[in-house]
CSV table of C-alpha atoms and ligand atoms in Angstrom, one decimal:
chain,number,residue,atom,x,y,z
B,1,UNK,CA,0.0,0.0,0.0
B,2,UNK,CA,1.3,3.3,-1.0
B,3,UNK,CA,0.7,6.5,1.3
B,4,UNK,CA,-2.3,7.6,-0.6
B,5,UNK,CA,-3.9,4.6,0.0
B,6,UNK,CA,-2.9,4.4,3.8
B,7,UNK,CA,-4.1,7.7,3.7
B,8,UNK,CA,-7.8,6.6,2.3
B,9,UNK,CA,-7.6,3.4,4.8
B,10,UNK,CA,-7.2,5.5,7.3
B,11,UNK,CA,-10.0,7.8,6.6
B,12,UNK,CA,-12.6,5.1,6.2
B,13,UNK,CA,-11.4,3.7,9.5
B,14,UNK,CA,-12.2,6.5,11.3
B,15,UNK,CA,-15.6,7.6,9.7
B,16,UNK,CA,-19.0,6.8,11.4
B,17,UNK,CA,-21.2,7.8,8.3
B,18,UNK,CA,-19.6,6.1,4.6
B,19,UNK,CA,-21.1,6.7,1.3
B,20,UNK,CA,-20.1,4.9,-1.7
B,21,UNK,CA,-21.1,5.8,-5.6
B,22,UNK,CA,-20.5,2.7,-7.8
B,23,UNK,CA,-20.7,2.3,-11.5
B,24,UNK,CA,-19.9,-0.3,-14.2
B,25,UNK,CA,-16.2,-0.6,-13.1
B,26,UNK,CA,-16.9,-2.2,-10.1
B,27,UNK,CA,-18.3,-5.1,-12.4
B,28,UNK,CA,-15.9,-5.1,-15.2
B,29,UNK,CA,-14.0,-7.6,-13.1
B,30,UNK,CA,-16.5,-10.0,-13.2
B,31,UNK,CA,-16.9,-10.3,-16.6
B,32,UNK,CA,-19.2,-7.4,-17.3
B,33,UNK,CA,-18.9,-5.1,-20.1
B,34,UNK,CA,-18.8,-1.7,-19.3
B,35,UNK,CA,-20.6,1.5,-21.0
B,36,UNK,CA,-17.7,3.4,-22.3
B,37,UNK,CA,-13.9,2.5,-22.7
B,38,UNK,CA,-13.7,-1.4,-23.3
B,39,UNK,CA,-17.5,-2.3,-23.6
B,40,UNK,CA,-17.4,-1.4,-27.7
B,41,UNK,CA,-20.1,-2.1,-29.4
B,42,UNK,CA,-23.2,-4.6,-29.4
B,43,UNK,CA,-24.2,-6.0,-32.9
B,44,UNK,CA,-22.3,-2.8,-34.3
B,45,UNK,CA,-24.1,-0.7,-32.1
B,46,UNK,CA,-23.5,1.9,-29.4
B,47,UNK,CA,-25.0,0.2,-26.6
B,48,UNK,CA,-25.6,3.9,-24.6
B,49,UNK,CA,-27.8,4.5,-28.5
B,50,UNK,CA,-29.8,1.4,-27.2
B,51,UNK,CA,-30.6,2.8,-23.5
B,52,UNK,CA,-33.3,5.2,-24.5
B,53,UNK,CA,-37.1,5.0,-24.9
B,54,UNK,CA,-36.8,6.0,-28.2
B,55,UNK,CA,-34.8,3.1,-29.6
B,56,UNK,CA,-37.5,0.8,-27.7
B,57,UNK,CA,-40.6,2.3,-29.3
B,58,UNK,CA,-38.9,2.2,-32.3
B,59,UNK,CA,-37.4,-1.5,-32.2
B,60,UNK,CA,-38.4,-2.9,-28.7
B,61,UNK,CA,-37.3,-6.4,-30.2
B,62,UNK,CA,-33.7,-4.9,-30.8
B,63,UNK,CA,-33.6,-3.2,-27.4
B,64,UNK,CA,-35.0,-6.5,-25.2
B,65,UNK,CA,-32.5,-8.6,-27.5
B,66,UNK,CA,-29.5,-6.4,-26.0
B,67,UNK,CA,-30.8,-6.2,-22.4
B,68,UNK,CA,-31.3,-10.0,-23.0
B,69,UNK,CA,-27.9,-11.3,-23.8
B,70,UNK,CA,-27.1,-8.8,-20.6
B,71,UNK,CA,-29.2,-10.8,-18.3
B,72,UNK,CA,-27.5,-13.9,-19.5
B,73,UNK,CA,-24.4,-12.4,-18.8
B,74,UNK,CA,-25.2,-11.1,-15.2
B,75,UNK,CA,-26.8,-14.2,-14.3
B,76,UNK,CA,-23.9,-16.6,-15.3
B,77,UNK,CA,-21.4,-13.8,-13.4
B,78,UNK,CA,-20.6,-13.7,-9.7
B,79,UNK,CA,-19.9,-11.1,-7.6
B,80,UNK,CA,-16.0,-10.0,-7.7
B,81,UNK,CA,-13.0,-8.8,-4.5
B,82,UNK,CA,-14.6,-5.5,-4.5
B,83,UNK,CA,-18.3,-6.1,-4.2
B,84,UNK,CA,-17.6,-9.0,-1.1
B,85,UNK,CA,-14.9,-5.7,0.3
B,86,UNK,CA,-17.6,-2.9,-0.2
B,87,UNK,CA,-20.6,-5.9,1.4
B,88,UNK,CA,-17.7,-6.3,4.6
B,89,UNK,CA,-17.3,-2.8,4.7
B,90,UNK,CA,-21.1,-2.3,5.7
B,91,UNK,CA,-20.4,-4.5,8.9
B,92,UNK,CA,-17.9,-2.2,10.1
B,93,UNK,CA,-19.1,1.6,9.5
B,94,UNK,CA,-21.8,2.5,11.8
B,95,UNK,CA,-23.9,3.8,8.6
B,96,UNK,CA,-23.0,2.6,5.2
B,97,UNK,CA,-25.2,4.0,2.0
B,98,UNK,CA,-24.2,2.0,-1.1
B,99,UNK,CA,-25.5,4.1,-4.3
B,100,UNK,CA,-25.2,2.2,-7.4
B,101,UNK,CA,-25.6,3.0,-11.2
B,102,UNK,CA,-25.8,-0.7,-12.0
B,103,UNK,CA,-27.9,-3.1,-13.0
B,104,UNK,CA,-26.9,-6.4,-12.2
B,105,UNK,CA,-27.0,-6.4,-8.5
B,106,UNK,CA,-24.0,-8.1,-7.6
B,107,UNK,CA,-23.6,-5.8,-4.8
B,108,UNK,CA,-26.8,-7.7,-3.7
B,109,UNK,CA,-25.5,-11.3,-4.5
B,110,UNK,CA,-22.8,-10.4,-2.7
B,111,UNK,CA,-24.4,-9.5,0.7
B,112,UNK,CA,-24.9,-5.7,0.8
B,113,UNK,CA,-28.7,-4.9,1.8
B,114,UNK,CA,-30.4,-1.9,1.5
B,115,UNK,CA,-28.4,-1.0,-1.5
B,116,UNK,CA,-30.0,2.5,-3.4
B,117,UNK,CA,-30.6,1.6,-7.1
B,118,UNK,CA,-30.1,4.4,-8.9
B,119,UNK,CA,-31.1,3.3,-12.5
B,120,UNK,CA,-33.4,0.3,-11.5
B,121,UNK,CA,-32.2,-3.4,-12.1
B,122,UNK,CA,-32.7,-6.1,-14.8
B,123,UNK,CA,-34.2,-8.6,-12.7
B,124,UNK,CA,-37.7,-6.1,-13.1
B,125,UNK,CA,-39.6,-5.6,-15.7
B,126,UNK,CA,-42.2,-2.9,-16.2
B,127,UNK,CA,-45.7,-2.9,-18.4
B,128,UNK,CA,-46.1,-0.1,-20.9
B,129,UNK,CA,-49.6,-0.2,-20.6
B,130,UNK,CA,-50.6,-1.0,-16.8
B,131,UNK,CA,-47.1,0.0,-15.0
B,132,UNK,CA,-47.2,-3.2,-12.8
B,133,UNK,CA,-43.6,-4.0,-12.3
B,134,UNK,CA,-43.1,-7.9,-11.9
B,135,UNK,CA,-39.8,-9.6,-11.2
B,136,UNK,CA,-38.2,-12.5,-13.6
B,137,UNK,CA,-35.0,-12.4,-12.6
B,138,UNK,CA,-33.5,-16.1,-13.6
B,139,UNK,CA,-35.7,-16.5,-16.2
B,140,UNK,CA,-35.3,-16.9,-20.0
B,141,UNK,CA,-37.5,-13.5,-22.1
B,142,UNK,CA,-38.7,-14.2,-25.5
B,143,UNK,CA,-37.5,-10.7,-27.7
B,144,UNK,CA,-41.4,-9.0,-26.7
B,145,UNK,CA,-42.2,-10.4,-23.3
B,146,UNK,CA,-46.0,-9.6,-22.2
B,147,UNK,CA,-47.3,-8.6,-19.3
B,148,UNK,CA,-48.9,-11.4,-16.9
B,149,UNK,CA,-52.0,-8.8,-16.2
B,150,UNK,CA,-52.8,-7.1,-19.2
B,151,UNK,CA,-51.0,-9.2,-21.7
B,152,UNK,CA,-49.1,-6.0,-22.9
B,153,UNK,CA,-45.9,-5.3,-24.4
B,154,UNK,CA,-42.9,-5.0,-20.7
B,155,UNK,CA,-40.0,-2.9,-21.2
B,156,UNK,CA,-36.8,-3.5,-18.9
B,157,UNK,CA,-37.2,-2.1,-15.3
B,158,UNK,CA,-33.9,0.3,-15.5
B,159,UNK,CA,-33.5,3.9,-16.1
B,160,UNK,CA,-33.0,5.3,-19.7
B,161,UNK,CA,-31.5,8.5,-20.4
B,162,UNK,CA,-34.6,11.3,-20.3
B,163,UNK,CA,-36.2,9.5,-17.7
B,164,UNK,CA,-36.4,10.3,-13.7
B,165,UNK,CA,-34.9,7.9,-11.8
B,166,UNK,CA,-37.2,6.1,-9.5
B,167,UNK,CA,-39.2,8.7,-6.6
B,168,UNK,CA,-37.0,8.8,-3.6
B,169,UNK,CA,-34.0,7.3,-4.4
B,170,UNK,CA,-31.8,10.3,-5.3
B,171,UNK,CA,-32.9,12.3,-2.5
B,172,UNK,CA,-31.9,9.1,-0.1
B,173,UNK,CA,-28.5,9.3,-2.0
B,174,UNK,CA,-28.5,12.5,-1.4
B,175,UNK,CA,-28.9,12.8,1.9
B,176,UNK,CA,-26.5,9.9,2.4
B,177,UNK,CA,-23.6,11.9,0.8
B,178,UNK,CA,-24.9,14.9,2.6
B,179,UNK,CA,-23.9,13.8,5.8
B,180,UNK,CA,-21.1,11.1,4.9
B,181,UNK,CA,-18.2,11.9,6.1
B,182,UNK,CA,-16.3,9.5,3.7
B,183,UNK,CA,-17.9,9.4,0.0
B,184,UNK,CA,-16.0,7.1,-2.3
B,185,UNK,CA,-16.9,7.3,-6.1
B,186,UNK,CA,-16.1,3.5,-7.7
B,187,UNK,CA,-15.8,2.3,-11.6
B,188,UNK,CA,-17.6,5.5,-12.9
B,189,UNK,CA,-17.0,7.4,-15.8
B,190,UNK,CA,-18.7,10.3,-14.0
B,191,UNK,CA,-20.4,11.6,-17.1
B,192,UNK,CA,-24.1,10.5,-16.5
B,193,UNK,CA,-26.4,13.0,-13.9
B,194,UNK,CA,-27.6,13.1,-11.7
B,195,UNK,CA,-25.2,10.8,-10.4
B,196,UNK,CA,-22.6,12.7,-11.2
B,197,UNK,CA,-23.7,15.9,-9.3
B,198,UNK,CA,-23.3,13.6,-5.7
B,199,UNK,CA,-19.6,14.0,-6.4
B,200,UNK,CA,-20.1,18.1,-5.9
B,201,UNK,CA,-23.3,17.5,-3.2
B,202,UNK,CA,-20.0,15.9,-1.3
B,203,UNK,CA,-17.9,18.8,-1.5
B,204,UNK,CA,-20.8,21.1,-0.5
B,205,UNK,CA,-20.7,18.8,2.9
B,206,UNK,CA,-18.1,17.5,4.5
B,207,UNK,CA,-17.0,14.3,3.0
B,208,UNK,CA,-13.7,13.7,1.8
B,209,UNK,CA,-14.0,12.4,-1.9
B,210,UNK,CA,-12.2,9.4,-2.5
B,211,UNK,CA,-12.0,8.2,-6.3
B,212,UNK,CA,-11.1,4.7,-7.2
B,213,UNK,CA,-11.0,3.9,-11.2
B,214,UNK,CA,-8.8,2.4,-14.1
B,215,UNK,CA,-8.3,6.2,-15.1
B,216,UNK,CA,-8.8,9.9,-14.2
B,217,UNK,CA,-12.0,10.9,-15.0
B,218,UNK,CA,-13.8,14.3,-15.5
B,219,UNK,CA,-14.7,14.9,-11.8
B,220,UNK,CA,-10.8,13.5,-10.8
B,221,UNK,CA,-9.6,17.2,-10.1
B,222,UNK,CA,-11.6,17.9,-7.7
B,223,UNK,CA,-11.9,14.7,-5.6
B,224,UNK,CA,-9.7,14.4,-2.4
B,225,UNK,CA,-7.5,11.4,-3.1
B,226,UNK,CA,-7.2,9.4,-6.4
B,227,UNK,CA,-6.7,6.2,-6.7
B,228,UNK,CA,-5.8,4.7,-10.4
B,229,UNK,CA,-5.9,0.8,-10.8
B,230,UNK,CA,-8.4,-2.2,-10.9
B,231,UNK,CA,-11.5,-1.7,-8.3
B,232,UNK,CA,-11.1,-5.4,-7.5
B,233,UNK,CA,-7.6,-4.9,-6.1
B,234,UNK,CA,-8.0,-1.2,-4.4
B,235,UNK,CA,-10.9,-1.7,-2.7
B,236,UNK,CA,-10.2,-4.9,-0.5
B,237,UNK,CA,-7.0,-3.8,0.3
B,238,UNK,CA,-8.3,-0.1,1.6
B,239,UNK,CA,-11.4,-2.2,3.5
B,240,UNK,CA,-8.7,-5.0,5.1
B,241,UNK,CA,-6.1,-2.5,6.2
M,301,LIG,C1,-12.8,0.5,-13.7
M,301,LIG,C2,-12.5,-0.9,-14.0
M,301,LIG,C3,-11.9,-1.6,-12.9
M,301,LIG,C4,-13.4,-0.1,-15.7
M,301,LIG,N1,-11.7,-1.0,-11.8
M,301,LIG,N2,-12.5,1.0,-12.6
M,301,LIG,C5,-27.0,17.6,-16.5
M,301,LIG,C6,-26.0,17.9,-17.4
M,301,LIG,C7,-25.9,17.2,-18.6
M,301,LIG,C8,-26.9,16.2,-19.0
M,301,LIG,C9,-27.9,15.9,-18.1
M,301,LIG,C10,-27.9,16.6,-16.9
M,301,LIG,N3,-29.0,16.1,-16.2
M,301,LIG,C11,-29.6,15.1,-16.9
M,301,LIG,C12,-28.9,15.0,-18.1
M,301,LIG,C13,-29.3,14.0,-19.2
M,301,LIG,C14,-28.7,12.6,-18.9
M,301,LIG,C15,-27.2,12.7,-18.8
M,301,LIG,O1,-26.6,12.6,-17.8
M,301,LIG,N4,-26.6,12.8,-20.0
M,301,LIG,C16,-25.1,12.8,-20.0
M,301,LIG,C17,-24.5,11.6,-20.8
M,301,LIG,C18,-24.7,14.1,-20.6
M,301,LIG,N5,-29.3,12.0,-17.7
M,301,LIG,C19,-30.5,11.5,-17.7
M,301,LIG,O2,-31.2,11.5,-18.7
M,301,LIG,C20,-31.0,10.9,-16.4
M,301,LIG,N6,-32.3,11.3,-16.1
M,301,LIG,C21,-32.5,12.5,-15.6
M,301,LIG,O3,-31.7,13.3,-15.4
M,301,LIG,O4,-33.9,12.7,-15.4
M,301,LIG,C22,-34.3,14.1,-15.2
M,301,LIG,C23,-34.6,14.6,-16.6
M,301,LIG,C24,-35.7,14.0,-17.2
M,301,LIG,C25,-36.1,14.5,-18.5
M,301,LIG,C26,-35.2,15.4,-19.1
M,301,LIG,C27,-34.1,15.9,-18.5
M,301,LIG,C28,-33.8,15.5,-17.2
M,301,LIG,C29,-31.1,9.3,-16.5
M,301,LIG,C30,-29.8,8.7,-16.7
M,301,LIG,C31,-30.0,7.2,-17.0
M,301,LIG,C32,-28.7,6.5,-17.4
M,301,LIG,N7,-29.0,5.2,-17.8
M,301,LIG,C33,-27.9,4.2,-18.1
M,301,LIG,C34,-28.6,2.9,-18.7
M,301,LIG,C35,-29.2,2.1,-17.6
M,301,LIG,C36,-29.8,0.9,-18.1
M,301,LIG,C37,-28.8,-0.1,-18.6
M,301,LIG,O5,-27.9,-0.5,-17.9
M,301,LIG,O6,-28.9,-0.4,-19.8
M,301,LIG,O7,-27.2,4.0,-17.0
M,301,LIG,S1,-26.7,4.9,-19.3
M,301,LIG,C38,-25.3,4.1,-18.5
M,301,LIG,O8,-24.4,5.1,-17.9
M,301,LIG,C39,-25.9,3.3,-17.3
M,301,LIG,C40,-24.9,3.6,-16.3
M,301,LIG,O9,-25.4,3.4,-15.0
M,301,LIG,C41,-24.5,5.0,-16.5
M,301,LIG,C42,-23.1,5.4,-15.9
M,301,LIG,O10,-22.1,4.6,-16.5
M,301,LIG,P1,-20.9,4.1,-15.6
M,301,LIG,O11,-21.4,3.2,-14.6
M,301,LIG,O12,-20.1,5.3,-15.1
M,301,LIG,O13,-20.1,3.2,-16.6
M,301,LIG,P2,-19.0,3.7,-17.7
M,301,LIG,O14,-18.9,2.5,-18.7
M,301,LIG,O15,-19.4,5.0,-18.3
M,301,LIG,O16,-17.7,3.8,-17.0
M,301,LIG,C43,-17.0,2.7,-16.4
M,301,LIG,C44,-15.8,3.3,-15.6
M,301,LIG,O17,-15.2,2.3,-14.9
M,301,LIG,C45,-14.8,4.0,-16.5
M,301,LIG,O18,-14.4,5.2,-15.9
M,301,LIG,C46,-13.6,3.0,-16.4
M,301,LIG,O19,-12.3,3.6,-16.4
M,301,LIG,C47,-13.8,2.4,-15.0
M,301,LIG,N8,-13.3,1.0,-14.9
M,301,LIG,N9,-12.9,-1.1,-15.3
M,301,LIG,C48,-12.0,0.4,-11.7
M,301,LIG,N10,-11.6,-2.9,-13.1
M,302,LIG,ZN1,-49.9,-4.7,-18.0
């Protein structure tokens, strides 16, 4: 451990309140393609193109098709050295918030409860007719799934870009990195709001920012301490020490 990362240790040691912002890096080691960087492309397509409502009205066949062969890959993953860390970390800090951008819950698999989904999950799925939201996690979707009520078309129960995340959950995240005293900002390219924003909501508080990620990223020069290399690696050894 270098001093920078004694230095992190040590802050996380001594905080009562923790939050912690993850994104698709903290997955990447488990076989997980991320968004940008070293996800490429899906069928020759921009996968962030297929994460809107209007690629889904216009091709919802297309659009389950990708967030099917995602499911497969989330189901036949496991949960990687930084998900069990961050899950261990929670039985130490008097309050932990773990904030999340992703969809696969691993965090989950991997023991962390109460876990603030910021852009829903893939296990749900939602009716574009009715709204009732029904969960198929493990199970195998034809391309146009229907909905067990009112036999209508379902659309994956995540967040697309134009759409409000689900009521409540920002403000809890919010008021989580609020009144942390420790935020650390995992595997996120730190481009997509509102998530994003908690990174300046911490600096208008207390917390000291620490970043863990592959690379520098926009909200790097402004974070507290920077740690570059694999989440996998970093966090266990800043949660053991
Ligand atoms: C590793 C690693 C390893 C790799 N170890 N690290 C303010 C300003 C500008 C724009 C907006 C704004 N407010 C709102 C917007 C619009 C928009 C937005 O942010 N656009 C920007 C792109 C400019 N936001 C929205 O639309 C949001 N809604 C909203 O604001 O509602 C209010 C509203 C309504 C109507 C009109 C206007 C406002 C919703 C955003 C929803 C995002 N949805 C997605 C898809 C979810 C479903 C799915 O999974 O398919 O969420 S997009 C995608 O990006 C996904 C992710 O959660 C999200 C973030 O990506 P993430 O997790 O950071 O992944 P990557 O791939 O980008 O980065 C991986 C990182 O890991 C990299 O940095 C690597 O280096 C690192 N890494 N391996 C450590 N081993
Ligand atoms: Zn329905």
């Amino acid at each position: 451990m270098d001093d920078l990362e004694q230095r992190a240790a040590r802050l996380i040691a001594q905080a009562r309140r923790v939050a912690v912002l993850t994104g698709a890096g903290v997955s990447a080691e488990s076989g997980i393609p991320t968004f940008r960087g070293m996800g490429g492309l899906w069928r020759g397509r921009d996968p962030l193109s297929l994460a809107t409502p209007e690629a889904f009205a216009a091709d919802p066949a297309l659009v389950w098709d990708f967030y099917n062969w995602r499911r497969r890959i989330v189901r036949e993953a496991a949960p990687n050295p930084a998900h069990r860390a961050l899950a261990e970390l929670a039985q130490r800090v008097p309050h932990l918030t773990l904030i999340t951008q992703n969809v696969d819950r691993l965090h989950q698999r991997a023991g962390s409860r109460d876990v603030l989904e910021l852009h829903g999950n893939l296990d749900e799925v939602r009716c574009t007719r009715c709204g009732v939201t029904s969960d198929r996690a493990n199970e195998e979707l034809p391309s146009l799934p229907h909905c067990d009520s009112c036999g209508a078309l379902v659309r994956p129960g995540v967040v697309w870009f134009g759409e409000s995340l689900p009521p409540g959950i920002f403000e809890a995240a919010e008021a989580a990195v609020q009144s942390a005293e420790v935020f650390l900002v995992v595997g996120t390219s730190a481009v997509v709001y509102p998530a994003a924003g908690l990174v300046g909501t911490a600096r208008g508080g207390r917390a000291a920012v620490i970043e863990i990620n592959l690379e520098p990223t926009p909200v790097s020069g402004v974070v507290d301490i920077g740690l570059y290399g694999k989440a996998g690696e970093i966090v266990p050894r800043l949660v053991s020490a």
